[in-house]
Tab-separated table of C-alpha atoms in Angstrom:
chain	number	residue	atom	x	y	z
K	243	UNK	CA	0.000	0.000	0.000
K	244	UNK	CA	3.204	2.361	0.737
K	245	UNK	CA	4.742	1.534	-2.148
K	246	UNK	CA	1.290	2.130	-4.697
K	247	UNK	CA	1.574	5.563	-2.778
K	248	UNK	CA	5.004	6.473	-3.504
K	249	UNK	CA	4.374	5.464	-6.934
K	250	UNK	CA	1.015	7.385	-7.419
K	251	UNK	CA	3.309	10.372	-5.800
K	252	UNK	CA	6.307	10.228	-8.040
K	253	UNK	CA	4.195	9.797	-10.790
K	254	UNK	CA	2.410	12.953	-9.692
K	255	UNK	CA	5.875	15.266	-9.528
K	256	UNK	CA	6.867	13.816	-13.026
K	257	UNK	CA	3.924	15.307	-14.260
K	258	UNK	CA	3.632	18.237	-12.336
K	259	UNK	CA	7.187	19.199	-13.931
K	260	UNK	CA	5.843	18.341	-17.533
K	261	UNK	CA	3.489	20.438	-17.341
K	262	UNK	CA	5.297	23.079	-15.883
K	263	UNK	CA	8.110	22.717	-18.481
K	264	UNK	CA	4.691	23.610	-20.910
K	265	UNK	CA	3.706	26.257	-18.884
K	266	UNK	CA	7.378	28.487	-19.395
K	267	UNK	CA	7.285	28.007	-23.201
K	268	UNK	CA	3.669	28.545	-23.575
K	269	UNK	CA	4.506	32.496	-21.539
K	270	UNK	CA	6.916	32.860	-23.573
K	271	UNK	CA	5.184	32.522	-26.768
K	272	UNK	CA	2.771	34.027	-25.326
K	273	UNK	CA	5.004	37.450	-24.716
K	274	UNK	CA	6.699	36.785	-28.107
K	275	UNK	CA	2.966	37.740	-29.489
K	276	UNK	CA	1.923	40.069	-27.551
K	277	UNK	CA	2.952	43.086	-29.186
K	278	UNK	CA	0.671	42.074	-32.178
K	279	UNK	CA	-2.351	39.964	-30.642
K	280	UNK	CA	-5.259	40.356	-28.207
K	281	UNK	CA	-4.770	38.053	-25.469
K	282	UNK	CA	-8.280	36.126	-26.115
K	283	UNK	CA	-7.442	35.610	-30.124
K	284	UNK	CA	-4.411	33.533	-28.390
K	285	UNK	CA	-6.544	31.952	-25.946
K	286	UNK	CA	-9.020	30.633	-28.571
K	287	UNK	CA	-6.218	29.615	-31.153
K	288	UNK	CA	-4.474	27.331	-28.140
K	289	UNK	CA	-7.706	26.397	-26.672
K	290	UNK	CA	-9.133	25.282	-29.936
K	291	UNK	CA	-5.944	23.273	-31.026
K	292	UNK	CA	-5.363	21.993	-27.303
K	293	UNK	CA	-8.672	20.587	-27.276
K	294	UNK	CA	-7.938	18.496	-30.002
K	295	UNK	CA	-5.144	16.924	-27.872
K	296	UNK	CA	-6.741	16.623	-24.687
K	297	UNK	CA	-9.758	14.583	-26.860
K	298	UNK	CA	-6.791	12.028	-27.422
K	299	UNK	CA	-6.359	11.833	-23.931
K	300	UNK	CA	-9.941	11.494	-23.202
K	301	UNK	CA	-10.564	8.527	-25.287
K	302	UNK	CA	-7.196	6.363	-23.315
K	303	UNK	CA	-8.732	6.969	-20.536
K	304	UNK	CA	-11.941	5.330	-21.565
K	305	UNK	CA	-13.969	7.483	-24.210
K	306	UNK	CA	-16.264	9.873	-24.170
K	307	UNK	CA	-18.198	8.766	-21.237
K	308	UNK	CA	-15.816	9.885	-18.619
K	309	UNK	CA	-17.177	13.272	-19.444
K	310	UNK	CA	-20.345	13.045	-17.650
K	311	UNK	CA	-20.359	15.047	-14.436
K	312	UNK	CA	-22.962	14.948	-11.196
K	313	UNK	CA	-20.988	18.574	-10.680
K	314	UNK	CA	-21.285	20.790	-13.868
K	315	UNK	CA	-21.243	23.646	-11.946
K	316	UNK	CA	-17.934	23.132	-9.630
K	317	UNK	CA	-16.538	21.945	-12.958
K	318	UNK	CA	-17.539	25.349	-14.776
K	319	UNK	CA	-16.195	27.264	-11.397
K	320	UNK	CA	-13.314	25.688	-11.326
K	321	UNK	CA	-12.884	26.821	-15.892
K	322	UNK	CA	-13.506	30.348	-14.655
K	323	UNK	CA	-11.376	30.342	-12.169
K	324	UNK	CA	-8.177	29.327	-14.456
K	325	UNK	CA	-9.504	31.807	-16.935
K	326	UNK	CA	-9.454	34.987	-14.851
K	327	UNK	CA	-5.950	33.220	-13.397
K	328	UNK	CA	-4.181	33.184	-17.082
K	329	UNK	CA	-5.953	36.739	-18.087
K	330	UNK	CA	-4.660	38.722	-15.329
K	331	UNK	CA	-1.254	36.988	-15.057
K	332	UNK	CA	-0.719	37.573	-18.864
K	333	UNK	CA	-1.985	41.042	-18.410
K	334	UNK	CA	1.269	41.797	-16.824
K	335	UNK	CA	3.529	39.350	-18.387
K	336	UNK	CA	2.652	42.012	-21.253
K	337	UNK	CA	4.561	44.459	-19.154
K	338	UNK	CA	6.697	42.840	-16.526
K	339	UNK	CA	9.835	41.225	-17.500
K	340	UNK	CA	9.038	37.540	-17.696
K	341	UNK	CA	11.197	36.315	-14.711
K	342	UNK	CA	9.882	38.932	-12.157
K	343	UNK	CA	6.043	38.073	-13.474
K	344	UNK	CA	6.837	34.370	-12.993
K	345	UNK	CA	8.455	34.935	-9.453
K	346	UNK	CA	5.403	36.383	-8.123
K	347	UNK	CA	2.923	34.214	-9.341
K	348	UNK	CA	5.297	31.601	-7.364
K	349	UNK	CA	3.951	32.707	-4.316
K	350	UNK	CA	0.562	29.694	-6.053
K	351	UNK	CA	2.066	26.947	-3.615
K	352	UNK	CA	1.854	29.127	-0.686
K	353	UNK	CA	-1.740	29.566	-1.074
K	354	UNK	CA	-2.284	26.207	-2.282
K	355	UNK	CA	-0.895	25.136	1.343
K	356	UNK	CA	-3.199	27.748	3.170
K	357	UNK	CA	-6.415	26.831	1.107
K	358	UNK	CA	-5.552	23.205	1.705
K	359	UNK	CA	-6.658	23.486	5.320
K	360	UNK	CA	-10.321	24.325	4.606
K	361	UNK	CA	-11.118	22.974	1.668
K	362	UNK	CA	-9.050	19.440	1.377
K	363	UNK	CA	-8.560	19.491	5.765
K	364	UNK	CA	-4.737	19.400	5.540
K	365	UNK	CA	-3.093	19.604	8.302
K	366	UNK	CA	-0.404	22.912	8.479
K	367	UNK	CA	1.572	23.435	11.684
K	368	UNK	CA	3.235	26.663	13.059
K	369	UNK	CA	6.882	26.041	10.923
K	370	UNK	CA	5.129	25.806	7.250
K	371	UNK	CA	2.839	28.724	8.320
K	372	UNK	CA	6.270	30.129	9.350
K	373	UNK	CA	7.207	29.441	5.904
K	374	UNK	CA	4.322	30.586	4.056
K	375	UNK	CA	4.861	34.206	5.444
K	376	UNK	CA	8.267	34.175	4.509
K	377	UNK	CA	7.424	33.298	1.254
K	378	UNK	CA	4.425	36.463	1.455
K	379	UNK	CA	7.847	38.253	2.085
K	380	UNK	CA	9.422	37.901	-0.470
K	381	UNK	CA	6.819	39.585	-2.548
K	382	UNK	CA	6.945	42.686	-0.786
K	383	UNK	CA	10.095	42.841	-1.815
K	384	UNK	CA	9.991	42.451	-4.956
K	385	UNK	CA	6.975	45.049	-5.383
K	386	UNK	CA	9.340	47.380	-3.154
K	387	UNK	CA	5.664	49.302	-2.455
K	388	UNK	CA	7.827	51.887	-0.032
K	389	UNK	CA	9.203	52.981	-3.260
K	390	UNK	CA	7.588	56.062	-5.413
K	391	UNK	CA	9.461	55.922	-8.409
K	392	UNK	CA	8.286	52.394	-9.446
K	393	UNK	CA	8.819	51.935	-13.474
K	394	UNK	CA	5.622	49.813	-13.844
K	395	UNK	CA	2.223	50.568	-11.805
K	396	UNK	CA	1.553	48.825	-8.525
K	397	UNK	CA	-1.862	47.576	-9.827
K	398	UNK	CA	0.477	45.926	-12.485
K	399	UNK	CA	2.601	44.429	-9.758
K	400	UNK	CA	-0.256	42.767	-8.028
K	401	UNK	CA	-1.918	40.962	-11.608
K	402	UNK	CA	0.475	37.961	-11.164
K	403	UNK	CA	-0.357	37.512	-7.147
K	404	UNK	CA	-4.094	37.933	-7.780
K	405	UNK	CA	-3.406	34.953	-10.533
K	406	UNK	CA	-1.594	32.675	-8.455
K	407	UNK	CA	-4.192	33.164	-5.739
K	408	UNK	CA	-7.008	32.151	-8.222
K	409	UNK	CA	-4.935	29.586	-9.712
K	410	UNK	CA	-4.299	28.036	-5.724
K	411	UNK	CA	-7.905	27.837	-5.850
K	412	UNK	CA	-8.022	26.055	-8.933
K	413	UNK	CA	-5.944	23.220	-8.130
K	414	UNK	CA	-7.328	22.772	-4.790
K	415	UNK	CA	-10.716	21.698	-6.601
K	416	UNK	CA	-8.887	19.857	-8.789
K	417	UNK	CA	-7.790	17.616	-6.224
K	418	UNK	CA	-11.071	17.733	-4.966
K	419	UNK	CA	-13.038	16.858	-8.342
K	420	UNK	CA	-10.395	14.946	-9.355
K	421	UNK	CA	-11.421	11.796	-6.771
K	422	UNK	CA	-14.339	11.103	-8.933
K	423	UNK	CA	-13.311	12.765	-12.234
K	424	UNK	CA	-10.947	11.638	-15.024
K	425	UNK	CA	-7.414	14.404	-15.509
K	426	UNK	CA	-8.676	14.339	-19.297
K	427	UNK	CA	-12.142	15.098	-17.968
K	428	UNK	CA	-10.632	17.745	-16.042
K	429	UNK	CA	-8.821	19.667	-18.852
K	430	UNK	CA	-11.762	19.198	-21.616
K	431	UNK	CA	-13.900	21.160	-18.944
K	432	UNK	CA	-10.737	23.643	-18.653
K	433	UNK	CA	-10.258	23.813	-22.397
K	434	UNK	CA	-14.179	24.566	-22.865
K	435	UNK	CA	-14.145	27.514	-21.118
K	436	UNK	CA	-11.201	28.980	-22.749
K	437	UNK	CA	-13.105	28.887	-25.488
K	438	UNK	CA	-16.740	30.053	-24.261
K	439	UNK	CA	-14.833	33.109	-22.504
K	440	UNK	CA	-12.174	34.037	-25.440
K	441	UNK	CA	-15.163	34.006	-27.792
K	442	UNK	CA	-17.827	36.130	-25.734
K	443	UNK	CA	-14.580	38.373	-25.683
K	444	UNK	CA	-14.242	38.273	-29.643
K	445	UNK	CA	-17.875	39.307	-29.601
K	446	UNK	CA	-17.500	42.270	-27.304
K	447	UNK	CA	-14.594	44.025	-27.806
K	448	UNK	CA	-13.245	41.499	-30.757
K	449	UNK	CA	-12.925	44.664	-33.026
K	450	UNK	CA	-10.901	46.857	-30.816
K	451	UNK	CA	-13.467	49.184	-30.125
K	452	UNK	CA	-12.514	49.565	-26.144
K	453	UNK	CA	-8.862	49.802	-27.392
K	454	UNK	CA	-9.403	53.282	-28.969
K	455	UNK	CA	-7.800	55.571	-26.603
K	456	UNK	CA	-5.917	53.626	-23.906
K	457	UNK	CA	-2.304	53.669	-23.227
K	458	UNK	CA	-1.894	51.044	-20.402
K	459	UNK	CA	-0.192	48.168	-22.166
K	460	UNK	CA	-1.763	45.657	-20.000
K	461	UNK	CA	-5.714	46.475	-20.865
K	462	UNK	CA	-4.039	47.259	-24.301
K	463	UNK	CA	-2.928	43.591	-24.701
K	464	UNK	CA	-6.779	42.996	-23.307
K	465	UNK	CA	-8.778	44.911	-25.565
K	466	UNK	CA	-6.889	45.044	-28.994
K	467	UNK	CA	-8.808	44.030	-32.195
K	468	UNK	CA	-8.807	40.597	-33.870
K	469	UNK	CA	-6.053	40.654	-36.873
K	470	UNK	CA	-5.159	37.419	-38.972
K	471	UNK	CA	-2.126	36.026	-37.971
K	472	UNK	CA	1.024	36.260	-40.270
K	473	UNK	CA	2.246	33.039	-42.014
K	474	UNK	CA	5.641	33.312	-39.575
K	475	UNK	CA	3.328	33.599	-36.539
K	476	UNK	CA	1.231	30.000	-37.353
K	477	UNK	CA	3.939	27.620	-35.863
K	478	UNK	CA	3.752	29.820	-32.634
K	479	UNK	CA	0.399	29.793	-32.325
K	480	UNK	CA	0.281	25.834	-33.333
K	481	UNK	CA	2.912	26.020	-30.417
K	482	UNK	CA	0.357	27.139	-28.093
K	483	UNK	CA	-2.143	24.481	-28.857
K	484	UNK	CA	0.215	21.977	-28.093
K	485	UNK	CA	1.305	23.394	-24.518
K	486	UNK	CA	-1.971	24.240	-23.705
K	487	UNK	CA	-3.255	20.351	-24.066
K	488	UNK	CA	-0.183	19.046	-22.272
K	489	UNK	CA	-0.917	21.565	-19.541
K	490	UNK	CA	-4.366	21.108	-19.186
K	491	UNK	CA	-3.717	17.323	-19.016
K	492	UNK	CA	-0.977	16.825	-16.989
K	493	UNK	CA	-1.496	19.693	-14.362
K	494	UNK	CA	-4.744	17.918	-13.758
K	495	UNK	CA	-3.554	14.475	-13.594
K	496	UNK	CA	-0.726	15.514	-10.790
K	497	UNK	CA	-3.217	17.073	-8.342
K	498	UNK	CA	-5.291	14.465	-8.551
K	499	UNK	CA	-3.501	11.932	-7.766
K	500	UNK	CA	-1.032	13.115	-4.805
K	501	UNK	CA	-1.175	15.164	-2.480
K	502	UNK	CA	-1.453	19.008	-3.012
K	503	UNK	CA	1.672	20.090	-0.332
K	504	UNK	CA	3.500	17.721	-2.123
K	505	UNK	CA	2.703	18.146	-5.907
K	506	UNK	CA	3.031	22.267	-5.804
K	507	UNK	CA	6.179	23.099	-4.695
K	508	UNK	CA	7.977	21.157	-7.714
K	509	UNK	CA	6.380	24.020	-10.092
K	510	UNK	CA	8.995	26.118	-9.048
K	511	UNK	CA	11.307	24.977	-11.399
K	512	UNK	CA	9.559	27.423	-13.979
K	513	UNK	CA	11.172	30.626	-12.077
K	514	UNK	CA	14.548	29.616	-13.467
K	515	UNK	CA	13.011	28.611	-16.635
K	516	UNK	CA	11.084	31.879	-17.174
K	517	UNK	CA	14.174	33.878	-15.844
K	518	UNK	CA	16.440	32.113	-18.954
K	519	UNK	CA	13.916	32.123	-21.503
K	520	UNK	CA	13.761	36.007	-20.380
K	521	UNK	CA	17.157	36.422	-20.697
K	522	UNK	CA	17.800	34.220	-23.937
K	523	UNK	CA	15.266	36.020	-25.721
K	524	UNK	CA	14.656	39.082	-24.312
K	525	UNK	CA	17.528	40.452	-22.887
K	526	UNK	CA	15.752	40.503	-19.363
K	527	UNK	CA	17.734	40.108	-16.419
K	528	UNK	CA	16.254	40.112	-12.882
K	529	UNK	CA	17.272	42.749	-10.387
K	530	UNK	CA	18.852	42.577	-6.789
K	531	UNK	CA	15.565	42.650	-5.091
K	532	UNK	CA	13.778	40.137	-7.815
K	533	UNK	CA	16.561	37.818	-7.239
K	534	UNK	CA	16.404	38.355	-3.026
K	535	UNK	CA	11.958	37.955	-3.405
K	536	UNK	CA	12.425	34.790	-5.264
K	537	UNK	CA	14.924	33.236	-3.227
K	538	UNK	CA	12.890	33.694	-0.207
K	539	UNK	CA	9.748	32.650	-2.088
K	540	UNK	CA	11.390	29.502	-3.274
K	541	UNK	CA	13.105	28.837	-0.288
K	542	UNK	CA	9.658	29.008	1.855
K	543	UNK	CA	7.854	26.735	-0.819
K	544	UNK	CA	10.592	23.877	-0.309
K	545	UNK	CA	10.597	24.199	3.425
K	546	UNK	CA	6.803	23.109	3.106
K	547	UNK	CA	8.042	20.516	0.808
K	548	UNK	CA	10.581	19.149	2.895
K	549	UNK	CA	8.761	19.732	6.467
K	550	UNK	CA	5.581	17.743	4.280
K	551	UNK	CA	8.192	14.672	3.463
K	552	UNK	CA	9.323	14.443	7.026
K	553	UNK	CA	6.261	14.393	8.778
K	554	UNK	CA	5.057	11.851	6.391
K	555	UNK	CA	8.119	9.763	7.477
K	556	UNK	CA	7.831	7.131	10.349
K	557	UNK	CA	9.852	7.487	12.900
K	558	UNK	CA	10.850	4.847	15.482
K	559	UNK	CA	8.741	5.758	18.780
K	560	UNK	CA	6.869	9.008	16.900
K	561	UNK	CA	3.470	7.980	17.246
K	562	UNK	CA	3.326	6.713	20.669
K	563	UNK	CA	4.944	9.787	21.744
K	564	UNK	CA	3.763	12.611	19.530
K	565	UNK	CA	0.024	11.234	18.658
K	566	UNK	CA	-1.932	13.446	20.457
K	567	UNK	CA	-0.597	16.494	19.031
């Protein structure tokens, strides 16, 4: 019984960092096209192709049947909730260099260990909450708000936090849905909604109407007009599709099947692949208190790791001794 655990676990972290590894090339074509594209014409291009993929995974998992749900509405909560994660976080990867965006959406695994408590009954003693506001920290440093001469706004700043907060929430009821519903299940709901919410946003503002006028390049990147993409810009976009299904898949699949504290701090290993892909393409490099607010931040989400492994540990004499705490 141990060993299926382990094994569902480890299974768990190697897709957690697949998807992951999806996740920092899908921002970064994602920033690559932003200077062109509305955010929602990307959505519905990846959406559409990644929904192709994820249909692959739905039928190896047992066919179109798994799809049925006793909880459409938790399922179409939980779509909106990864929507409004991915529009505000690429709202200021539009501005933000990539690295310092993805460092502060880092602080996901904090919350996910804070919403774990109410919502999955986790247990989280004194030393991770220790660690958790550490990690909170670190993000005060790196949005320096005691400064007045900020280069990007403070609202701006706060996008990617406000993400990973909504995204937390997201994966918590993924591992909560996810005892009674399929990881392909999972991302065809996800994959849906892109679609539903990229189109109503086609229909609204599709024509760049509520662009006219506005200077911020983050509701820029929201509100600018359809255009048809250029022939050099297809593979990117077919790029996206691709991610996108992995993502939605395998993202899905981890939380389900092991334990939240567990699964989320091994996403960190996007900070130092958004931080190269920044640099490699971009020319971005992160400043003194970026680098100080992630390694706090990073170094808070693997205490809960760590503090998580060793509790789960037996120890020789442990429970007769510490099982009433």
């Amino acid at each position: 019984m141990q060993s299926s655990s382990l094994n569902q676990a480890g299974l768990g972290i190697l897709l957690i960092c697949l998807g992951v590894v999806a996740i920092s090339i899908n921002d970064l074509l994602i920033k690559v096209l932003s200077g062109g594209y509305p955010l929602h014409q990307m959505v519905f291009a990846r959406s559409a192709i990644g929904l192709l993929f994820t249909f692959g995974f739905v039928f190896y998992e047992g066919g179109l049947g798994i799809l049925r749900s006793k909880t459409p509405f938790l399922h179409m909560l939980r779509g909106a909730l990864v929507v409004f994660a991915n529009m505000t976080f690429y709202a200021a990867v539009a501005v933000l260099p990539l690295g310092q965006a993805t460092a502060l959406f880092f602080v996901a695994p904090l919350f996910i260990t804070l919403l774990s408590i109410p919502m999955l009954g986790e247990k989280v003693g004194p030393l991770r909450m220790g660690a958790v506001i550490v990690g909170f920290a670190g993000v005060l440093i790196m949005q320096q708000p005691w400064k007045n001469d900020l280069e990007v706004s403070r609202i701006v700043l706060l996008l990617p936090v406000i993400a990973a907060a909504l995204y937390a929430l997201m994966q918590v009821m993924t591992r909560r849905l996810g005892v009674t519903t399929r990881a392909s299940a999972l991302a065809v709901y996800i994959q849906g909604t892109f679609l539903v919410v990229s189109m109503g946003f086609y229909l609204v503002a599709g024509d760049g109407r509520f662009a006219e006028g506005v200077t911020n390049d983050s509701l820029l990147f929201l509100l600018r007009a359809w255009v048809w993409p250029q022939p050099g810009d297809w593979p990117v976009f077919i790029g996206l599709g691709v991610c996108s299904g992995l993502i939605g898949y395998c993202l899905s699949a981890a939380y389900r099947m092991a334990n939240a504290a567990t699964i989320a701090p091994f996403e960190y290993i996007g900070l130092p692949m958004a931080i190269f892909w920044g640099w490699l393409t971009f020319g971005e490099w992160p400043t003194v208190s970026t680098w100080i607010g992630c390694a706090l931040i990073i170094g808070a989400g693997l205490f809960v790791f760590l503090r998580e492994q060793a509790k789960a540990r037996p120890m020789p004499g442990r429970r007769a001794r510490w099982g009433r705490r």
